Amino acid sequence: DQQVKQNSPSLSVQEGRISILNCDYTNSMFDYFLWYKKYPAEGPTFLISISSIKDKNEDGRFTVFLNKSAKHLSLHIVPSQPGDSAVYFCAASALGSNYKLTFGKGTLLTVNP
Amino acid sequence: GAGVSQSPSNKVTEKGKDVELRCDPISGHTALYWYRQSLGQGLEFLIYFQGNSAPDKSGLPSDRFSAERTGGSVSTLTIQRTQQEDSAVYLCASSSGGRTNEKLFFGSGTQLSVL
C-alpha cells in the first residue's frame, strides 16, 4: 500500500508561472514532510520541509502548504524557472522513526522557456 | 570530495551472482542510510546506521540483502544470488546524526541491472 501518493506523474508549466505539485498521504502518524528534487543521474537533494504543527513554510520561491485534515500537502514554485525542471519527490516521516522516510513516486516538472 | 560517494555508478550482473555496492558518506556524518528506487517507483527505505547503535534493517526485502558499516564510515550493501527484481538504483545517504528530522544528503546512486 502506498502511504505517500503523488498522483501526477508529470507537470508542464511556462517559465514565470506558478508550479503546483501535489502530494497525499494516508498514514496519520506522519508528522514531518519534505520535498526533494532530483536531476537525472544525480541523487535527490533536499528542497524544503514542514512540520505537522505548521500549515505553511516558505523559502524563497518555494512554499509548502500542509492540510492535515485532508492529509494533503503541496509545493508551490513561484516564479517557475527552466532550471526547476526535475523530478520532485514528496516524503514523510513518523514520530518515533523520523529517520525513515516514505517517498512518493515523484512528479516530473518541466518548465518551458 | 565533499559529498556522498557511491561506487560503482553502474553494475550489470547475471542472475544468481553476488554484488557489492559501496558508499562513502560525508566525513563526520554518523548516520547512513540505504534506499533503492525501482523503475517507476518512489525511494524505498532499506537500512539505517547511526553511530554504534544496532542498525534498523527493517526495510531489507529478503535475507539475500545485507549491509555493514565498517569503522563508522564506509558502508557496503551486499546482494546475494541476485534476481531480476533486484534491478534498481541503489541510493546511499548520510546525515550528521543524532537529531530529529535531519536533512539527508544523497549520493548519485548505483544503477544495478540483473540480466
Short mmCIF file of C-alpha atoms in Angstrom, two decimals:
data_model
loop_
_atom_site.label_atom_id
_atom_site.label_comp_id
_atom_site.label_asym_id
_atom_site.label_seq_id
_atom_site.Cartn_x
_atom_site.Cartn_y
_atom_site.Cartn_z
CA ASP A 1 0.00 0.00 0.00
CA GLN A 2 1.26 3.40 -0.97
CA GLN A 3 1.32 5.68 2.06
CA VAL A 4 2.56 8.71 0.11
CA LYS A 5 0.93 9.38 -3.24
CA GLN A 6 1.86 11.76 -5.99
CA ASN A 7 -0.92 11.27 -8.47
CA SER A 8 0.51 13.42 -11.23
CA PRO A 9 3.47 11.71 -12.92
CA SER A 10 4.27 14.88 -14.84
CA LEU A 11 3.53 18.60 -14.98
CA SER A 12 4.43 21.16 -17.60
CA VAL A 13 4.36 24.92 -16.94
CA GLN A 14 5.52 28.07 -18.64
CA GLU A 15 8.51 29.97 -17.31
CA GLY A 16 7.44 32.68 -14.88
CA ARG A 17 4.18 30.95 -13.98
CA ILE A 18 3.36 29.08 -10.79
CA SER A 19 4.07 25.35 -10.48
CA ILE A 20 1.91 23.42 -8.02
CA LEU A 21 2.92 19.89 -7.12
CA ASN A 22 0.56 17.83 -5.00
CA CYS A 23 1.01 15.01 -2.53
CA ASP A 24 -1.44 12.97 -0.46
CA TYR A 25 -0.70 10.66 2.43
CA THR A 26 -2.64 8.04 4.32
CA ASN A 27 -0.63 7.41 7.49
CA SER A 28 -1.93 9.63 10.30
CA MET A 29 1.32 9.02 12.22
CA PHE A 30 3.30 11.10 9.74
CA ASP A 31 4.35 14.34 11.40
CA TYR A 32 7.10 15.68 9.18
CA PHE A 33 7.04 16.23 5.45
CA LEU A 34 9.74 17.00 2.94
CA TRP A 35 10.23 17.73 -0.73
CA TYR A 36 13.30 16.52 -2.58
CA LYS A 37 14.35 17.47 -6.09
CA LYS A 38 16.18 15.08 -8.40
CA TYR A 39 18.02 15.78 -11.63
CA PRO A 40 18.90 12.90 -13.98
CA ALA A 41 21.91 10.83 -12.89
CA GLU A 42 22.09 12.67 -9.58
CA GLY A 43 20.88 11.85 -6.11
CA PRO A 44 17.86 13.65 -4.65
CA THR A 45 18.58 16.97 -2.94
CA PHE A 46 16.57 18.41 -0.08
CA LEU A 47 14.35 21.32 -1.03
CA ILE A 48 12.00 22.26 1.79
CA SER A 49 10.23 20.69 4.74
CA ILE A 50 7.32 21.29 7.07
CA SER A 51 6.37 20.03 10.50
CA SER A 52 2.82 18.95 11.22
CA ILE A 53 2.44 21.79 13.72
CA LYS A 54 2.58 24.26 10.84
CA ASP A 55 0.43 24.75 7.78
CA LYS A 56 2.88 26.72 5.68
CA ASN A 57 6.63 27.05 5.23
CA GLU A 58 8.29 29.38 2.78
CA ASP A 59 11.82 29.54 1.41
CA GLY A 60 12.38 31.97 -1.40
CA ARG A 61 10.43 30.87 -4.46
CA PHE A 62 9.33 27.66 -2.76
CA THR A 63 6.36 27.32 -0.40
CA VAL A 64 4.97 24.13 1.08
CA PHE A 65 1.38 24.01 2.35
CA LEU A 66 0.08 21.31 4.67
CA ASN A 67 -3.58 20.46 5.17
CA LYS A 68 -3.61 17.87 7.94
CA SER A 69 -7.35 17.27 7.92
CA ALA A 70 -7.18 16.41 4.22
CA LYS A 71 -3.82 14.63 4.56
CA HIS A 72 -2.59 16.74 1.68
CA LEU A 73 0.43 18.86 1.00
CA SER A 74 1.50 20.90 -1.95
CA LEU A 75 4.66 22.57 -3.19
CA HIS A 76 4.33 25.94 -4.91
CA ILE A 77 7.15 27.32 -7.03
CA VAL A 78 6.78 30.97 -8.00
CA PRO A 79 8.02 32.07 -10.43
CA SER A 80 8.99 28.85 -12.16
CA GLN A 81 12.34 28.78 -13.96
CA PRO A 82 13.70 26.33 -16.57
CA GLY A 83 16.32 25.19 -14.03
CA ASP A 84 13.49 23.94 -11.85
CA SER A 85 12.83 21.17 -14.37
CA ALA A 86 13.42 17.97 -12.39
CA VAL A 87 11.61 15.14 -10.63
CA TYR A 88 10.10 16.25 -7.32
CA PHE A 89 9.58 13.70 -4.58
CA CYS A 90 7.29 14.16 -1.63
CA ALA A 91 8.41 12.32 1.53
CA ALA A 92 7.14 11.86 5.06
CA SER A 93 8.35 10.52 8.37
CA ALA A 94 6.56 9.39 11.51
CA LEU A 95 7.13 10.31 15.11
CA GLY A 96 9.49 7.79 16.69
CA SER A 97 11.08 6.76 13.39
CA ASN A 98 11.91 10.12 11.93
CA TYR A 99 14.98 8.80 10.15
CA LYS A 100 12.84 6.53 7.96
CA LEU A 101 11.40 8.48 5.05
CA THR A 102 8.50 7.21 2.96
CA PHE A 103 8.62 8.63 -0.55
CA GLY A 104 6.06 9.15 -3.25
CA LYS A 105 6.76 8.09 -6.84
CA GLY A 106 7.67 11.59 -7.91
CA THR A 107 6.38 14.19 -10.35
CA LEU A 108 8.41 15.25 -13.36
CA LEU A 109 8.21 19.03 -13.67
CA THR A 110 9.09 20.61 -16.99
CA VAL A 111 9.36 24.40 -17.12
CA ASN A 112 9.26 25.65 -20.67
CA PRO A 113 11.15 28.83 -21.62
CA GLY B 1 35.06 15.02 -2.27
CA ALA B 2 32.57 16.83 -0.11
CA GLY B 3 29.54 14.76 -0.97
CA VAL B 4 28.36 11.17 -0.58
CA SER B 5 30.28 8.94 -2.96
CA GLN B 6 28.92 5.66 -4.33
CA SER B 7 30.63 3.02 -6.43
CA PRO B 8 30.23 1.61 -8.93
CA SER B 9 27.89 4.03 -10.68
CA ASN B 10 26.65 1.19 -12.87
CA LYS B 11 26.70 -2.55 -12.35
CA VAL B 12 25.46 -5.22 -14.73
CA THR B 13 25.37 -8.74 -13.37
CA GLU B 14 23.91 -12.12 -14.19
CA LYS B 15 21.08 -13.61 -12.22
CA GLY B 16 22.41 -15.68 -9.33
CA LYS B 17 25.64 -13.71 -8.88
CA ASP B 18 26.51 -11.74 -5.75
CA VAL B 19 27.11 -7.97 -5.89
CA GLU B 20 28.63 -5.45 -3.51
CA LEU B 21 27.76 -1.77 -3.58
CA ARG B 22 29.89 0.75 -1.74
CA CYS B 23 29.06 4.05 -0.05
CA ASP B 24 31.41 6.69 1.34
CA PRO B 25 29.39 9.11 3.46
CA ILE B 26 30.20 12.75 4.09
CA SER B 27 33.09 12.98 6.53
CA GLY B 28 31.85 13.33 10.10
CA HIS B 29 28.32 12.12 9.38
CA THR B 30 27.37 9.42 11.84
CA ALA B 31 24.08 8.42 10.23
CA LEU B 32 23.98 6.41 6.99
CA TYR B 33 21.00 5.19 5.00
CA TRP B 34 20.41 2.90 2.03
CA TYR B 35 17.38 3.37 -0.21
CA ARG B 36 16.51 1.89 -3.57
CA GLN B 37 14.39 3.15 -6.41
CA SER B 38 12.88 0.62 -8.75
CA LEU B 39 11.62 1.74 -12.14
CA GLY B 40 8.54 3.93 -11.80
CA GLN B 41 8.58 3.76 -8.02
CA GLY B 42 9.49 6.06 -5.18
CA LEU B 43 12.52 5.60 -3.00
CA GLU B 44 12.21 2.60 -0.71
CA PHE B 45 13.96 2.55 2.69
CA LEU B 46 16.33 -0.39 3.16
CA ILE B 47 18.56 0.11 6.20
CA TYR B 48 19.77 2.78 8.65
CA PHE B 49 23.00 3.01 10.63
CA GLN B 50 23.52 5.50 13.45
CA GLY B 51 26.86 5.54 15.21
CA ASN B 52 27.49 2.36 17.17
CA SER B 53 23.81 1.53 17.59
CA ALA B 54 22.31 -1.61 16.10
CA PRO B 55 21.16 -0.83 12.54
CA ASP B 56 17.49 -0.70 11.59
CA LYS B 57 17.29 -3.43 8.94
CA SER B 58 13.50 -3.41 8.72
CA GLY B 59 13.47 -2.34 5.06
CA LEU B 60 15.67 -5.10 3.66
CA PRO B 61 13.39 -7.06 1.28
CA SER B 62 14.88 -10.51 1.87
CA ASP B 63 17.70 -12.32 3.62
CA ARG B 64 19.70 -12.10 0.40
CA PHE B 65 20.31 -8.46 1.30
CA SER B 66 22.80 -7.41 3.96
CA ALA B 67 24.78 -4.31 4.81
CA GLU B 68 27.62 -3.42 7.05
CA ARG B 69 29.36 -0.25 8.07
CA THR B 70 33.00 -0.57 8.98
CA GLY B 71 34.63 1.84 11.38
CA GLY B 72 31.55 4.01 11.43
CA SER B 73 32.27 5.31 7.95
CA VAL B 74 32.19 3.32 4.70
CA SER B 75 29.22 1.04 4.11
CA THR B 76 28.79 -1.95 1.81
CA LEU B 77 25.42 -3.27 0.66
CA THR B 78 25.64 -6.89 -0.45
CA ILE B 79 23.02 -8.70 -2.51
CA GLN B 80 23.48 -12.44 -2.76
CA ARG B 81 22.10 -14.60 -5.56
CA THR B 82 20.73 -11.59 -7.41
CA GLN B 83 17.32 -11.78 -9.05
CA GLN B 84 15.91 -9.69 -11.89
CA GLU B 85 13.57 -7.90 -9.47
CA ASP B 86 16.67 -6.56 -7.68
CA SER B 87 17.33 -4.29 -10.67
CA ALA B 88 17.05 -0.74 -9.37
CA VAL B 89 19.02 2.36 -8.45
CA TYR B 90 20.54 1.91 -5.02
CA LEU B 91 20.98 5.21 -3.22
CA CYS B 92 23.06 5.90 -0.16
CA ALA B 93 22.57 8.95 2.03
CA SER B 94 24.19 10.32 5.15
CA SER B 95 23.33 12.90 7.77
CA SER B 96 25.16 14.41 10.69
CA GLY B 97 23.27 12.15 13.07
CA GLY B 98 21.63 12.33 16.44
CA ARG B 99 18.94 14.92 15.81
CA THR B 100 15.31 14.76 14.84
CA ASN B 101 14.33 15.21 11.19
CA GLU B 102 17.81 15.73 9.84
CA LYS B 103 18.48 16.63 6.26
CA LEU B 104 19.71 13.68 4.22
CA PHE B 105 22.47 14.09 1.66
CA PHE B 106 22.21 11.53 -1.12
CA GLY B 107 24.85 10.09 -3.40
CA SER B 108 24.25 9.69 -7.13
CA GLY B 109 23.39 6.03 -6.74
CA THR B 110 24.40 2.71 -8.26
CA GLN B 111 22.29 1.54 -11.19
CA LEU B 112 22.08 -2.24 -10.81
CA SER B 113 20.91 -4.31 -13.76
CA VAL B 114 20.39 -8.03 -13.26
CA LEU B 115 20.17 -9.92 -16.55
#
